[in-house]
């Protein structure tokens, strides 16, 4: 029983990180039906910003986290403004290819300036490195911090989307952009804010991964980005609760497979489960079938 609870804690920690990244995917798709494949690399840049904030500017964990979120917010808005906005009325395949191109540009720009080697985050405080035992289950303080920060940020996002004028504008644009524009909503600003929020969460995830796994590299965003996208699709792309459920299911699934001794197959199992879910329910767990008039 202790082993099961231990893996649940590990899975929740991993799932929290996936959730922060998946929310960016699902928000952008919900607004403009774009799969932003550069989102995983925004997460990677957040990890690097956190690293240099701690090593070069001697910031603490909280300051580095806020700095990474701020930088990634600006980066996300810049990417939307330069790469995606001019193609808003273009075929989806053109925007998709552009997203892949932006992803590669970010990766190889980081490799050009900082090299391809793995970097290690500096040691954290005694509290962050500590752990405690609950009925035989060892829980690291860092895991509690990751889950706590992730849940807090997700609750703030939910409040913004459901309770603020900005959130109402986002929901209106996701329903019908043209109607929202006629009602006086600035669609371009709303889309930029969506990218800003999603990118800020990805930046936070990057720092949390850096301090948890203690290693970062310019290509670190590829697989977590894909898995976060899988989580968004798994739960129902475009739905915030769906992204959360999908992320935690995938986190628990990964740690469960690794605990059984099949860690080399955990990526394959995640994608296999996604395929099975989509065969049974093509719109994801929480998605609903919609009819299109022709």
Coordinates of C-alpha atoms in Angstrom, one line a residue:
X1 CA 0.0 0.0 0.0
X2 CA 2.9 2.4 0.8
X3 CA 4.4 1.8 -2.6
X4 CA 1.1 2.6 -4.3
X5 CA 0.7 5.9 -2.3
X6 CA 4.3 6.7 -3.1
X7 CA 3.7 6.4 -6.8
X8 CA 0.5 8.4 -6.5
X9 CA 2.5 11.3 -5.0
X10 CA 5.1 11.0 -7.7
X11 CA 2.4 10.9 -10.4
X12 CA 0.6 14.0 -9.0
X13 CA 3.9 15.9 -9.1
X14 CA 4.6 14.9 -12.7
X15 CA 1.0 15.5 -13.6
X16 CA 1.0 19.0 -12.1
X17 CA 3.9 20.0 -14.5
X18 CA 2.1 18.5 -17.5
X19 CA -1.0 20.4 -16.5
X20 CA 0.7 23.8 -16.5
X21 CA 1.9 23.1 -20.0
X22 CA -1.3 21.5 -21.3
X23 CA -3.4 24.5 -20.2
X24 CA -1.5 26.7 -22.7
X25 CA -2.2 24.3 -25.5
X26 CA -5.9 24.0 -24.7
X27 CA -6.5 27.7 -24.1
X28 CA -4.9 28.7 -27.5
X29 CA -6.8 25.9 -29.3
X30 CA -10.0 27.0 -27.6
X31 CA -9.6 30.5 -28.8
X32 CA -8.2 30.2 -32.4
X33 CA -8.1 26.4 -33.1
X34 CA -4.3 26.5 -33.3
X35 CA -2.0 23.8 -32.1
X36 CA 0.9 25.8 -30.8
X37 CA 3.8 23.3 -31.1
X38 CA 6.2 26.0 -30.0
X39 CA 4.6 25.9 -26.6
X40 CA 6.9 23.2 -25.3
X41 CA 9.9 25.3 -26.2
X42 CA 8.5 28.3 -24.3
X43 CA 8.5 25.9 -21.3
X44 CA 12.2 25.1 -22.1
X45 CA 13.1 28.8 -22.2
X46 CA 11.4 29.3 -18.9
X47 CA 13.7 26.7 -17.4
X48 CA 16.7 28.5 -18.8
X49 CA 15.5 31.9 -17.5
X50 CA 15.1 30.3 -14.1
X51 CA 18.6 28.8 -14.3
X52 CA 20.3 32.0 -15.2
X53 CA 18.3 34.0 -12.7
X54 CA 19.6 31.7 -9.9
X55 CA 23.2 31.4 -11.2
X56 CA 24.0 34.7 -12.7
X57 CA 21.7 37.1 -10.8
X58 CA 21.7 35.0 -7.5
X59 CA 17.9 35.1 -7.2
X60 CA 16.0 32.8 -4.9
X61 CA 13.5 30.2 -6.1
X62 CA 10.4 32.5 -5.9
X63 CA 12.1 35.4 -7.7
X64 CA 13.4 33.1 -10.4
X65 CA 9.9 31.7 -10.9
X66 CA 8.3 35.1 -11.2
X67 CA 11.1 36.2 -13.6
X68 CA 10.6 33.1 -15.8
X69 CA 6.9 33.7 -16.0
X70 CA 7.4 37.3 -16.9
X71 CA 9.9 36.6 -19.7
X72 CA 7.8 33.7 -21.1
X73 CA 4.7 36.0 -21.0
X74 CA 6.5 38.5 -23.3
X75 CA 7.9 35.7 -25.5
X76 CA 4.4 34.2 -25.9
X77 CA 2.9 37.5 -26.9
X78 CA 5.8 38.2 -29.3
X79 CA 5.4 34.8 -31.0
X80 CA 1.7 35.3 -31.5
X81 CA 2.2 38.8 -32.9
X82 CA 5.0 38.0 -35.3
X83 CA 4.4 34.4 -36.4
X84 CA 0.7 33.7 -35.9
X85 CA -1.3 36.9 -36.3
X86 CA -0.4 37.5 -40.0
X87 CA -1.6 33.9 -40.8
X88 CA -4.8 34.1 -38.9
X89 CA -6.9 33.8 -42.1
X90 CA -4.6 31.3 -43.8
X91 CA -5.2 27.6 -44.1
X92 CA -4.6 25.7 -40.8
X93 CA -1.8 23.7 -42.3
X94 CA 0.2 26.9 -43.0
X95 CA -0.2 27.9 -39.3
X96 CA 0.7 24.4 -38.1
X97 CA 3.9 24.4 -40.2
X98 CA 4.7 27.9 -38.9
X99 CA 4.3 26.6 -35.3
X100 CA 6.8 23.8 -36.0
X101 CA 9.2 26.3 -37.6
X102 CA 9.0 28.6 -34.5
X103 CA 9.6 25.6 -32.3
X104 CA 12.8 24.7 -34.2
X105 CA 13.9 28.4 -34.2
X106 CA 13.6 28.6 -30.5
X107 CA 15.5 25.3 -29.9
X108 CA 18.4 26.0 -32.2
X109 CA 18.7 29.6 -31.1
X110 CA 19.2 28.4 -27.6
X111 CA 21.7 25.8 -28.8
X112 CA 23.6 28.5 -30.7
X113 CA 23.9 30.9 -27.8
X114 CA 24.2 28.5 -24.9
X115 CA 25.3 25.2 -26.4
X116 CA 23.6 21.8 -26.3
X117 CA 25.1 20.5 -23.0
X118 CA 23.0 19.7 -20.0
X119 CA 23.0 22.3 -17.2
X120 CA 22.2 21.6 -13.6
X121 CA 20.3 24.0 -11.4
X122 CA 22.1 25.2 -8.3
X123 CA 21.3 23.5 -4.9
X124 CA 18.1 24.7 -3.3
X125 CA 17.4 25.6 0.3
X126 CA 17.4 23.0 3.0
X127 CA 13.6 23.2 3.1
X128 CA 13.3 22.6 -0.6
X129 CA 15.7 19.6 -0.5
X130 CA 14.1 18.1 2.6
X131 CA 11.4 15.4 2.9
X132 CA 9.0 13.9 5.5
X133 CA 7.5 10.5 6.2
X134 CA 3.8 9.9 6.4
X135 CA 2.9 6.3 7.4
X136 CA 5.9 4.9 5.4
X137 CA 5.4 7.2 2.4
X138 CA 8.3 9.5 1.8
X139 CA 7.1 12.9 0.5
X140 CA 9.7 15.4 -0.7
X141 CA 9.1 19.0 0.2
X142 CA 9.8 19.8 -3.4
X143 CA 6.8 17.7 -4.5
X144 CA 4.6 19.5 -2.1
X145 CA 5.9 22.8 -3.5
X146 CA 5.3 21.7 -7.1
X147 CA 1.8 20.5 -6.5
X148 CA 0.9 23.6 -4.4
X149 CA 2.2 26.1 -6.9
X150 CA 0.6 24.3 -9.8
X151 CA -2.8 24.1 -8.1
X152 CA -2.6 27.7 -7.1
X153 CA -1.7 28.9 -10.6
X154 CA -4.5 26.8 -12.1
X155 CA -7.0 28.2 -9.6
X156 CA -5.9 31.7 -10.5
X157 CA -6.3 30.9 -14.2
X158 CA -9.8 29.4 -13.5
X159 CA -10.8 32.6 -11.6
X160 CA -9.5 34.8 -14.5
X161 CA -11.4 32.8 -17.1
X162 CA -14.7 32.5 -15.2
X163 CA -14.9 35.7 -13.1
X164 CA -13.1 38.6 -14.9
X165 CA -13.9 40.7 -18.0
X166 CA -10.8 39.3 -19.7
X167 CA -12.1 35.8 -19.1
X168 CA -15.5 36.6 -20.4
X169 CA -13.9 38.1 -23.5
X170 CA -11.8 34.9 -24.0
X171 CA -15.0 32.8 -23.7
X172 CA -16.8 35.1 -26.2
X173 CA -14.0 34.9 -28.7
X174 CA -13.8 31.1 -28.4
X175 CA -17.5 30.9 -29.2
X176 CA -17.6 33.3 -32.1
X177 CA -14.8 35.8 -32.9
X178 CA -16.8 37.9 -35.3
X179 CA -19.8 38.2 -33.0
X180 CA -17.4 39.2 -30.2
X181 CA -15.8 41.8 -32.4
X182 CA -19.2 43.3 -33.2
X183 CA -19.9 43.5 -29.4
X184 CA -16.9 45.7 -29.0
X185 CA -14.4 43.1 -27.8
X186 CA -10.8 43.6 -29.1
X187 CA -10.2 40.1 -30.5
X188 CA -6.5 40.7 -31.2
X189 CA -5.8 41.8 -27.6
X190 CA -7.9 38.9 -26.2
X191 CA -5.9 36.4 -28.2
X192 CA -2.6 38.0 -27.1
X193 CA -3.7 37.8 -23.5
X194 CA -4.5 34.1 -24.0
X195 CA -1.0 33.5 -25.3
X196 CA 0.4 35.5 -22.4
X197 CA -1.4 33.4 -19.7
X198 CA -0.5 30.1 -21.3
X199 CA 3.1 31.1 -21.7
X200 CA 3.4 32.3 -18.1
X201 CA 2.2 28.9 -16.9
X202 CA 4.7 27.1 -19.2
X203 CA 7.5 29.3 -17.8
X204 CA 6.5 28.3 -14.3
X205 CA 6.5 24.6 -15.3
X206 CA 10.1 25.0 -16.7
X207 CA 11.4 26.3 -13.4
X208 CA 9.6 23.6 -11.4
X209 CA 11.1 20.9 -13.6
X210 CA 14.6 22.5 -13.3
X211 CA 14.6 22.5 -9.5
X212 CA 12.9 19.0 -9.4
X213 CA 15.0 17.1 -11.9
X214 CA 18.1 19.4 -11.6
X215 CA 19.0 19.3 -15.3
X216 CA 17.9 21.3 -18.4
X217 CA 18.9 21.4 -22.1
X218 CA 17.7 23.2 -25.2
X219 CA 15.7 20.1 -26.4
X220 CA 14.0 19.4 -23.1
X221 CA 10.7 20.8 -24.3
X222 CA 10.0 18.3 -27.1
X223 CA 8.7 15.3 -25.2
X224 CA 7.0 17.1 -22.3
X225 CA 5.4 19.4 -24.9
X226 CA 4.1 16.4 -26.8
X227 CA 2.8 14.8 -23.6
X228 CA 1.1 17.9 -22.5
X229 CA -0.5 18.1 -25.9
X230 CA -1.6 14.5 -25.5
X231 CA -3.0 15.4 -22.1
X232 CA -5.1 18.3 -23.6
X233 CA -6.4 16.0 -26.3
X234 CA -7.0 13.2 -23.8
X235 CA -9.2 15.3 -21.7
X236 CA -10.9 17.2 -24.5
X237 CA -8.9 19.9 -26.4
X238 CA -10.1 23.4 -25.7
X239 CA -11.5 22.5 -22.3
X240 CA -9.5 23.6 -19.2
X241 CA -10.9 20.9 -16.9
X242 CA -10.1 18.3 -19.6
X243 CA -6.5 19.4 -19.7
X244 CA -6.2 19.1 -16.0
X245 CA -7.7 15.6 -15.9
X246 CA -5.6 14.5 -18.9
X247 CA -2.4 15.8 -17.3
X248 CA -2.9 14.0 -14.0
X249 CA -4.0 10.8 -15.7
X250 CA -0.9 10.8 -17.8
X251 CA 1.4 11.6 -14.8
X252 CA -0.1 8.8 -12.8
X253 CA 0.1 6.4 -15.8
X254 CA 3.8 7.2 -16.4
X255 CA 4.8 6.7 -12.8
X256 CA 2.7 3.5 -12.6
X257 CA 4.4 2.0 -15.6
X258 CA 7.9 3.0 -14.3
X259 CA 7.1 1.4 -10.9
X260 CA 6.2 -1.9 -12.6
X261 CA 9.7 -1.9 -14.1
X262 CA 8.8 -0.8 -17.6
X263 CA 10.2 2.7 -17.6
X264 CA 11.6 2.4 -21.1
X265 CA 8.0 1.9 -22.4
X266 CA 6.2 4.6 -20.5
X267 CA 6.2 7.1 -23.4
X268 CA 4.8 4.4 -25.7
X269 CA 2.1 3.5 -23.1
X270 CA 1.0 7.1 -22.9
X271 CA 0.5 7.4 -26.6
X272 CA -1.1 4.0 -26.8
X273 CA -3.7 4.9 -24.2
X274 CA -4.4 8.1 -26.1
X275 CA -5.1 6.2 -29.2
X276 CA -7.5 3.8 -27.4
X277 CA -9.3 6.8 -25.8
X278 CA -9.7 8.6 -29.1
X279 CA -11.0 5.4 -30.8
X280 CA -13.7 5.1 -28.1
X281 CA -14.3 8.8 -27.7
X282 CA -12.8 10.9 -30.5
X283 CA -13.4 14.2 -28.7
X284 CA -11.6 13.2 -25.5
X285 CA -13.0 12.4 -22.1
X286 CA -14.9 15.7 -21.6
X287 CA -15.3 16.7 -25.2
X288 CA -18.7 16.8 -26.8
X289 CA -19.6 16.1 -30.4
X290 CA -20.5 19.2 -32.4
X291 CA -22.5 19.4 -35.6
X292 CA -21.4 21.5 -38.4
X293 CA -23.7 23.0 -41.0
X294 CA -22.7 22.5 -44.6

